JSON list of C-alpha atoms in Angstrom, two decimals:
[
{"chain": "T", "resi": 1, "resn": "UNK", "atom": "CA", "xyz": [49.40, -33.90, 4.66]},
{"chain": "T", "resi": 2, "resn": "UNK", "atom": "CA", "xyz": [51.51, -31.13, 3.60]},
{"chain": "T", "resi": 3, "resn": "UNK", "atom": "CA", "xyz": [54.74, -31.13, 1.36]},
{"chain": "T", "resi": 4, "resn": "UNK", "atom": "CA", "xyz": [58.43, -29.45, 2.23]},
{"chain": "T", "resi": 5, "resn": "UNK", "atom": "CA", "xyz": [61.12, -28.47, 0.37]},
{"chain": "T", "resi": 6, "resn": "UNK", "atom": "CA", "xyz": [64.53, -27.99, 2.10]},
{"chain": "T", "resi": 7, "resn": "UNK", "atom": "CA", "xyz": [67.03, -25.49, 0.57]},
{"chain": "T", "resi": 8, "resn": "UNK", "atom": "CA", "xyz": [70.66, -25.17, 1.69]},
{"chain": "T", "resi": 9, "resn": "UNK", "atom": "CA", "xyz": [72.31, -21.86, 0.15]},
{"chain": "T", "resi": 10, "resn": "UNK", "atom": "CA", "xyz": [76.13, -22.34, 0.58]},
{"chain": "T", "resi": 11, "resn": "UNK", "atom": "CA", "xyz": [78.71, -21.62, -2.02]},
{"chain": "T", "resi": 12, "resn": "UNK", "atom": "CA", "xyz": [80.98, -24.58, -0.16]},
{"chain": "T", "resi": 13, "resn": "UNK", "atom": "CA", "xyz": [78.18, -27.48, -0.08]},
{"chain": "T", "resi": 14, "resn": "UNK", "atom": "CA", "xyz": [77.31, -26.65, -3.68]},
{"chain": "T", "resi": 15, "resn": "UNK", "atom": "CA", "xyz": [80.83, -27.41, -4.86]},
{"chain": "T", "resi": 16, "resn": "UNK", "atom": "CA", "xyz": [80.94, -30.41, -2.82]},
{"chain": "T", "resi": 17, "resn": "UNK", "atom": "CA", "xyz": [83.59, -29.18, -0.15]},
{"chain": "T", "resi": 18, "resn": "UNK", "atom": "CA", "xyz": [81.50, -29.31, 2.78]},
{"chain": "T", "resi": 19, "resn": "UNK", "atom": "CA", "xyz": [78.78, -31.81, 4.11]},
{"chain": "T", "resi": 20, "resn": "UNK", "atom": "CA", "xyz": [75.24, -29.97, 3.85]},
{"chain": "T", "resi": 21, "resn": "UNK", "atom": "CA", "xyz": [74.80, -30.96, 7.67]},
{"chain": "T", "resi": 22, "resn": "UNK", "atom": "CA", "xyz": [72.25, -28.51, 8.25]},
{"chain": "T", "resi": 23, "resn": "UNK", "atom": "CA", "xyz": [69.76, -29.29, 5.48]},
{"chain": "T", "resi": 24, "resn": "UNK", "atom": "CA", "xyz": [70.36, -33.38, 7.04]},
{"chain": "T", "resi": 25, "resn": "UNK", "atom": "CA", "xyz": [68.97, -31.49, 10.99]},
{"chain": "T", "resi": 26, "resn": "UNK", "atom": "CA", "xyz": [66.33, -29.91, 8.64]},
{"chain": "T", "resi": 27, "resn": "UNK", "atom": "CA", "xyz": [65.01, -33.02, 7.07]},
{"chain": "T", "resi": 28, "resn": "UNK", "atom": "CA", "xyz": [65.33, -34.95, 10.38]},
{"chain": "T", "resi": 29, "resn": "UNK", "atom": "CA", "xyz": [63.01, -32.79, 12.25]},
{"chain": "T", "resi": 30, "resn": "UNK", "atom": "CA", "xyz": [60.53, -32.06, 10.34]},
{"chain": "T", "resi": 31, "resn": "UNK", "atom": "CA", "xyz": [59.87, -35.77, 9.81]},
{"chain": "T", "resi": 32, "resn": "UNK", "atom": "CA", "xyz": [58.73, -35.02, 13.58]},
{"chain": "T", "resi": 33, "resn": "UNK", "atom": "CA", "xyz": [55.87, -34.07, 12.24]},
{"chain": "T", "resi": 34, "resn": "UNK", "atom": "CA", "xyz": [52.69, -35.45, 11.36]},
{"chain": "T", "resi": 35, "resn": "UNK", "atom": "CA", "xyz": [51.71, -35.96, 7.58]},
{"chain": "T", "resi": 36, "resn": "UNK", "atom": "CA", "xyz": [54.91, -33.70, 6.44]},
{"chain": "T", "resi": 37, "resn": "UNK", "atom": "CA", "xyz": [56.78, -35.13, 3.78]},
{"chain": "T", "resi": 38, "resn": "UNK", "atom": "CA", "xyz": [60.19, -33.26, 2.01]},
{"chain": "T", "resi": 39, "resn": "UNK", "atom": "CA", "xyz": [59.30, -33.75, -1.66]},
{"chain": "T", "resi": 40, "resn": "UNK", "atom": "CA", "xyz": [62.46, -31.27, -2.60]},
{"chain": "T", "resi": 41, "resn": "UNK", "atom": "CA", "xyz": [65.81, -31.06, -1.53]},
{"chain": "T", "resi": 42, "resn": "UNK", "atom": "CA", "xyz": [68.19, -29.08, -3.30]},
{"chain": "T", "resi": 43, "resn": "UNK", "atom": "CA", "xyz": [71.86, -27.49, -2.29]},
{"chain": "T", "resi": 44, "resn": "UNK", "atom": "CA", "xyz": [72.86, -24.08, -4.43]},
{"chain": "T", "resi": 45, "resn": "UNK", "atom": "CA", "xyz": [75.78, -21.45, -4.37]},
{"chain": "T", "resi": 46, "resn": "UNK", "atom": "CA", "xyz": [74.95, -17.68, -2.54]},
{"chain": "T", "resi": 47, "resn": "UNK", "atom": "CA", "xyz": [73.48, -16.30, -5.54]},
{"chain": "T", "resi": 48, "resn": "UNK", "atom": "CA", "xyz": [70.98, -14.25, -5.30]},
{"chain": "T", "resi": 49, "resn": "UNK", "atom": "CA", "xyz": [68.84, -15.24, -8.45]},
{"chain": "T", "resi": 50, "resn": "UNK", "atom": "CA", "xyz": [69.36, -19.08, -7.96]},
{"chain": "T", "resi": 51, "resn": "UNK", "atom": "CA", "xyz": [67.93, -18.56, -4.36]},
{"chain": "T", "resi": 52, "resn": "UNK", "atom": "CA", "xyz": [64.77, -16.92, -5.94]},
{"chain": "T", "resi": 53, "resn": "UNK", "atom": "CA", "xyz": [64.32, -19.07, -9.39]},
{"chain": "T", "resi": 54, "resn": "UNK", "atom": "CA", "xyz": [64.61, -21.87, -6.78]},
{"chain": "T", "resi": 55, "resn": "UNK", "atom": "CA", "xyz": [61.88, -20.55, -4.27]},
{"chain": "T", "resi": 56, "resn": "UNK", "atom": "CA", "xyz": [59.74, -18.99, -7.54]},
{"chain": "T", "resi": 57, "resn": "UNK", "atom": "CA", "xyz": [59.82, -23.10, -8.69]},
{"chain": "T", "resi": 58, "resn": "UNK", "atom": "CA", "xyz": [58.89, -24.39, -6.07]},
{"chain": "T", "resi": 59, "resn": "UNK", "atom": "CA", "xyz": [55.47, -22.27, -4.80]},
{"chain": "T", "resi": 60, "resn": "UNK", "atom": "CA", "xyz": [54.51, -21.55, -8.65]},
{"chain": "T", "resi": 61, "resn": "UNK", "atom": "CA", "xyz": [55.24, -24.65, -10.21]},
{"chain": "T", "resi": 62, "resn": "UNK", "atom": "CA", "xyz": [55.72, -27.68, -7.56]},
{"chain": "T", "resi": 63, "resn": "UNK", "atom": "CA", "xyz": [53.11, -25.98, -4.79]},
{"chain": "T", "resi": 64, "resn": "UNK", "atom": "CA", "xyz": [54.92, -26.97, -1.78]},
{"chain": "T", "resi": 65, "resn": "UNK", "atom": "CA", "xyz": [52.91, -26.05, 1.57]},
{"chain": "T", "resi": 66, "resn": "UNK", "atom": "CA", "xyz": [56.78, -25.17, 3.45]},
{"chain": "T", "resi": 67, "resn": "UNK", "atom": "CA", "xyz": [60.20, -24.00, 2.20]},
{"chain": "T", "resi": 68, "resn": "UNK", "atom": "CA", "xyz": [62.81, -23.85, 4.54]},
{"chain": "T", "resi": 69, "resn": "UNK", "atom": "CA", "xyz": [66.10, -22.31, 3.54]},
{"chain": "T", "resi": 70, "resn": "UNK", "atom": "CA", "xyz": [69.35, -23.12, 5.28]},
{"chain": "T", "resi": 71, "resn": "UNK", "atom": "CA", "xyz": [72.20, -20.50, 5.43]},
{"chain": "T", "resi": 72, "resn": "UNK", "atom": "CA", "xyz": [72.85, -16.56, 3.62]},
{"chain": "T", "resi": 73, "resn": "UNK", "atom": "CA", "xyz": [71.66, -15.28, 6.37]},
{"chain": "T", "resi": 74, "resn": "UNK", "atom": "CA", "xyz": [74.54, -13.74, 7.97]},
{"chain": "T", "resi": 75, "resn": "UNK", "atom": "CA", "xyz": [76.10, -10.28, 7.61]},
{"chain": "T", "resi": 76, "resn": "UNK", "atom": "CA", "xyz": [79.25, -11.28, 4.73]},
{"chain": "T", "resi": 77, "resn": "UNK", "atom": "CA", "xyz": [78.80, -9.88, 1.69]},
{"chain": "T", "resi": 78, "resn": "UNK", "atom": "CA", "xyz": [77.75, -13.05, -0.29]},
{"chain": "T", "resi": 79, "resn": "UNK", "atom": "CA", "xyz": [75.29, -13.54, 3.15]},
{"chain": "T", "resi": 80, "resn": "UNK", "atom": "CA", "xyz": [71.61, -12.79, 0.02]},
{"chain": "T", "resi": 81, "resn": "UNK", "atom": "CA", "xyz": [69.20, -15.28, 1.22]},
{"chain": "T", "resi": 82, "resn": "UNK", "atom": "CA", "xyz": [66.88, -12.50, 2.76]},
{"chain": "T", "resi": 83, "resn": "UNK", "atom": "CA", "xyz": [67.24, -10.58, 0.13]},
{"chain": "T", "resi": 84, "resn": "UNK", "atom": "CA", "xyz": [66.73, -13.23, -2.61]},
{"chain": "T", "resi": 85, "resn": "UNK", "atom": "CA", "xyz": [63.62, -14.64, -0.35]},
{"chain": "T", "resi": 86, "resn": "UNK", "atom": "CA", "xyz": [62.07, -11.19, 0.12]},
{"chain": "T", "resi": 87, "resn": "UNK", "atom": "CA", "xyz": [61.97, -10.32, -3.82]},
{"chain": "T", "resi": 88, "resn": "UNK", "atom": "CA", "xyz": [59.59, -13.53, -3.79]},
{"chain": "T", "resi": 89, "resn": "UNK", "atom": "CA", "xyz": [57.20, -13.17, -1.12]},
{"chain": "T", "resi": 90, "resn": "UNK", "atom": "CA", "xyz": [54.20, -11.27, -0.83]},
{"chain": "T", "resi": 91, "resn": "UNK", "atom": "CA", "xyz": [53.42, -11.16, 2.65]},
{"chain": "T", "resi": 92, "resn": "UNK", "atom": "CA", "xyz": [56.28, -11.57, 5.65]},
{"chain": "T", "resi": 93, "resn": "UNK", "atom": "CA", "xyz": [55.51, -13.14, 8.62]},
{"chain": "T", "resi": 94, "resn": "UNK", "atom": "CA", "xyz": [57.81, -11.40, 11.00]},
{"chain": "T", "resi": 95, "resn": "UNK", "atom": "CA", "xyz": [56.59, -13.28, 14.09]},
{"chain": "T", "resi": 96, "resn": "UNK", "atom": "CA", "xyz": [58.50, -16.60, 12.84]},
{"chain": "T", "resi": 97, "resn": "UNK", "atom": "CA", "xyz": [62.05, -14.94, 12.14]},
{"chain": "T", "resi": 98, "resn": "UNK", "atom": "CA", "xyz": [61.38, -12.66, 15.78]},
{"chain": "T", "resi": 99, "resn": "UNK", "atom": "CA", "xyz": [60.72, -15.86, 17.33]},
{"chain": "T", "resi": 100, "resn": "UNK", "atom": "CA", "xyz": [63.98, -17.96, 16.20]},
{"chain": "T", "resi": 101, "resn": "UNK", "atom": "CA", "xyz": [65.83, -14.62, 17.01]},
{"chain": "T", "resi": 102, "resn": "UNK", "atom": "CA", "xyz": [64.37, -14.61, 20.15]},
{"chain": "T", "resi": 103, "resn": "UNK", "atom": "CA", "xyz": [65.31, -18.29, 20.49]},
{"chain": "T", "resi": 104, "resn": "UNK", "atom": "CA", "xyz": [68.53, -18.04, 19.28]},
{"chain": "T", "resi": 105, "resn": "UNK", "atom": "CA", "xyz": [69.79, -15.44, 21.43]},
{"chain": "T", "resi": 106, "resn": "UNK", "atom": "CA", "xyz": [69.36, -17.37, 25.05]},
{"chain": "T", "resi": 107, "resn": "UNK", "atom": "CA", "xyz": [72.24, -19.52, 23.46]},
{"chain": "T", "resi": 108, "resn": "UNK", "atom": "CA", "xyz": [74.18, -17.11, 22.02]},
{"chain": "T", "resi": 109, "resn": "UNK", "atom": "CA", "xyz": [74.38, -12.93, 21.68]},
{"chain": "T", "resi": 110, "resn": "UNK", "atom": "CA", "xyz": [75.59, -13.80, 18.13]},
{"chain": "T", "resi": 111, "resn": "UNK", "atom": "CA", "xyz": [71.92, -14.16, 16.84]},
{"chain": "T", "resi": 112, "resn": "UNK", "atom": "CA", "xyz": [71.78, -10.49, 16.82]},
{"chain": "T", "resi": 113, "resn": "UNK", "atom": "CA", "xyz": [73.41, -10.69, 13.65]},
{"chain": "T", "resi": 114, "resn": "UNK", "atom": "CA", "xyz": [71.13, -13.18, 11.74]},
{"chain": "T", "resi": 115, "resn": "UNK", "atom": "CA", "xyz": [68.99, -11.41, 9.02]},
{"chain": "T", "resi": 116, "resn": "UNK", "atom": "CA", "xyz": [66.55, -14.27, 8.09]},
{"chain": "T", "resi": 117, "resn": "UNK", "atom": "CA", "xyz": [63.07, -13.46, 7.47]},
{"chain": "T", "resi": 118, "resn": "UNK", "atom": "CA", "xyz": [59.81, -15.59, 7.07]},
{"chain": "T", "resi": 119, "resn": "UNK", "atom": "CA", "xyz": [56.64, -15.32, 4.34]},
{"chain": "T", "resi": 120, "resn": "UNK", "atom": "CA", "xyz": [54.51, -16.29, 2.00]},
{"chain": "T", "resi": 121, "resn": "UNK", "atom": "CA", "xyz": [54.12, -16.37, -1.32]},
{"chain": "T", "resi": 122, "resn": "UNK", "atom": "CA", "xyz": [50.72, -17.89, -2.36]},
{"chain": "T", "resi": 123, "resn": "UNK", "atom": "CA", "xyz": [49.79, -21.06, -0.18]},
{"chain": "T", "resi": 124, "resn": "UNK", "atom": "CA", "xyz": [53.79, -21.28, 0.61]},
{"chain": "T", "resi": 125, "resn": "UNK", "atom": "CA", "xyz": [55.46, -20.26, 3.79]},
{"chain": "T", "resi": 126, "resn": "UNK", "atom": "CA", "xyz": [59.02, -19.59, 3.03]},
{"chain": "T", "resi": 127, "resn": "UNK", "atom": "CA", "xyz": [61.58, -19.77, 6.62]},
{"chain": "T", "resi": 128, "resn": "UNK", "atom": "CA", "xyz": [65.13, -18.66, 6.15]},
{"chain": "T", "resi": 129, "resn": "UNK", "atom": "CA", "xyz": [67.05, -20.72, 8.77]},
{"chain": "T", "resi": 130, "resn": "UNK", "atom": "CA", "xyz": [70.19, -19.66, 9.87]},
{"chain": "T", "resi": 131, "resn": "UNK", "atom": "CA", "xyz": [73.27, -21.94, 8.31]},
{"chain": "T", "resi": 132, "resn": "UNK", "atom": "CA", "xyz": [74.91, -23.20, 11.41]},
{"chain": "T", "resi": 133, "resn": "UNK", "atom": "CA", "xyz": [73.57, -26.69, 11.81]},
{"chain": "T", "resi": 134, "resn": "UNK", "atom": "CA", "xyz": [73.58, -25.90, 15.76]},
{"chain": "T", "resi": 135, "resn": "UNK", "atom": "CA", "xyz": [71.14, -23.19, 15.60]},
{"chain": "T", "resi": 136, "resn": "UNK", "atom": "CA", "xyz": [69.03, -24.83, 12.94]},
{"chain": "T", "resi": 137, "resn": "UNK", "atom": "CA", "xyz": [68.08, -27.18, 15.51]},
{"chain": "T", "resi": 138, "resn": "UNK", "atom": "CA", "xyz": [67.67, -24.61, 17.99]},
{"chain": "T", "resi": 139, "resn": "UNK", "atom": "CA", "xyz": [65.83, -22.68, 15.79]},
{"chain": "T", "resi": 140, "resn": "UNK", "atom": "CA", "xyz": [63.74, -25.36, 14.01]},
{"chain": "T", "resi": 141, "resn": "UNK", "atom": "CA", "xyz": [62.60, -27.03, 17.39]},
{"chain": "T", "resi": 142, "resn": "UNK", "atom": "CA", "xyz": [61.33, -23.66, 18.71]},
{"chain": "T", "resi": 143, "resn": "UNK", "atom": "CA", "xyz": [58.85, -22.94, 15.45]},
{"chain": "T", "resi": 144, "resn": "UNK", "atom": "CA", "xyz": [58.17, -26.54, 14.81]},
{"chain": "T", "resi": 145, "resn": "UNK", "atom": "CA", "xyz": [54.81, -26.63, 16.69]},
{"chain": "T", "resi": 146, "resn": "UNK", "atom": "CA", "xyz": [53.18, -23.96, 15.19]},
{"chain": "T", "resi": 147, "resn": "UNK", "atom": "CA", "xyz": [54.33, -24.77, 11.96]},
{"chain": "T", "resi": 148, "resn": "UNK", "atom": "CA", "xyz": [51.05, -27.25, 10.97]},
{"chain": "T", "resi": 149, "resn": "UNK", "atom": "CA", "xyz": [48.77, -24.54, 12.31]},
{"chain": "T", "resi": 150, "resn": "UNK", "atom": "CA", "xyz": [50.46, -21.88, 9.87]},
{"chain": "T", "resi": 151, "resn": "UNK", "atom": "CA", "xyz": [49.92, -24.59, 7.10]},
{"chain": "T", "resi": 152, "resn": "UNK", "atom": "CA", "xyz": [46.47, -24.94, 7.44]},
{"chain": "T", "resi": 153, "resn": "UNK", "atom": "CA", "xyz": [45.52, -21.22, 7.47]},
{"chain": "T", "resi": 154, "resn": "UNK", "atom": "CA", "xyz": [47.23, -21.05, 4.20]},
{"chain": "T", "resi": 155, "resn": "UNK", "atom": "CA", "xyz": [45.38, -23.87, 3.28]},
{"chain": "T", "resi": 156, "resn": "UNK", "atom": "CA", "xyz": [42.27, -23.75, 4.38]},
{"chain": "T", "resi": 157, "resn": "UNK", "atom": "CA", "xyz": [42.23, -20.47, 5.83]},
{"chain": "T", "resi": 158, "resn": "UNK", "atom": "CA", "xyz": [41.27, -19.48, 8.92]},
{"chain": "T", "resi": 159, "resn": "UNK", "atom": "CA", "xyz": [38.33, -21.16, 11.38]},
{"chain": "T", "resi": 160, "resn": "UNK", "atom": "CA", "xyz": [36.51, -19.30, 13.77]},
{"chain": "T", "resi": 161, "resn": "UNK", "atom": "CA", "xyz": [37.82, -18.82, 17.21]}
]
């Protein structure tokens, strides 16, 4: 069993003026898989400390196995969530944000232009998803298989191969 939190960074869903449709796709497909359970859900503004009290909270105090983020990771200027996410990890995991890159940009040469990044911080793995709830699905399906495996090396770390 591991436990999720699902983080949607969007100055419009935090005042209420939008539906947080994305962080809904999030929470749906994870529930794919086995023994995964979102224990935190939480919508904030593009602020860069908010974004990195939030993620501090949740690997130091609540000890969540997977954060995934949801939006900031564009090019505008109020676009922080890689930078707010990369002031809290100690380790990236570049393969993960290369991969939904990758993904992405069969559907659409706009990828290009996503900046989210993917790592850990303790036993957490932190995953910026993009904020379009289109290619948080893409994205999300893609990386959702290897996703336990990750888990368990920080976990348990790694078995012999």
């Amino acid at each position: 069993m591991f436990t999720i939190g699902v983080l949607t960074i969007s100055d419009g869903a935090s005042k209420g003026e939008r539906q947080d449709v994305s962080g809904e796709n999030i929470r749906l497909l994870v529930a794919q898989l086995p023994g995964a359970t979102v224990v935190e859900s939480k919508i904030i503004p593009d602020e860069r400390e908010q974004i990195a009290a939030a993620l501090r909270e949740w690997c130091d105090e609540k000890h969540l196995h997977l954060i995934l983020t949801t939006g900031g990771t564009g090019l505008a200027p109020r676009d922080v969530t890689p930078e707010a996410t990369r002031t809290v990890i100690e380790r990236e995991a570049q393969g993960i944000a290369e991969a939904m890159r990758s993904i992405s940009l069969k559907y659409t040469p706009m990828a290009m232009l996503s900046r989210g990044i993917a790592g850990m911080r303790g036993r957490t793995l932190i995953i910026n998803l993009p904020g379009s709830p289109k290619a948080v699905k893409e994205c999300l399906e893609y990386i959702l298989p290897v996703l336990p495996h990750a888990i368990n090396l920080l976990i348990e770390g790694p078995k012999e191969h």
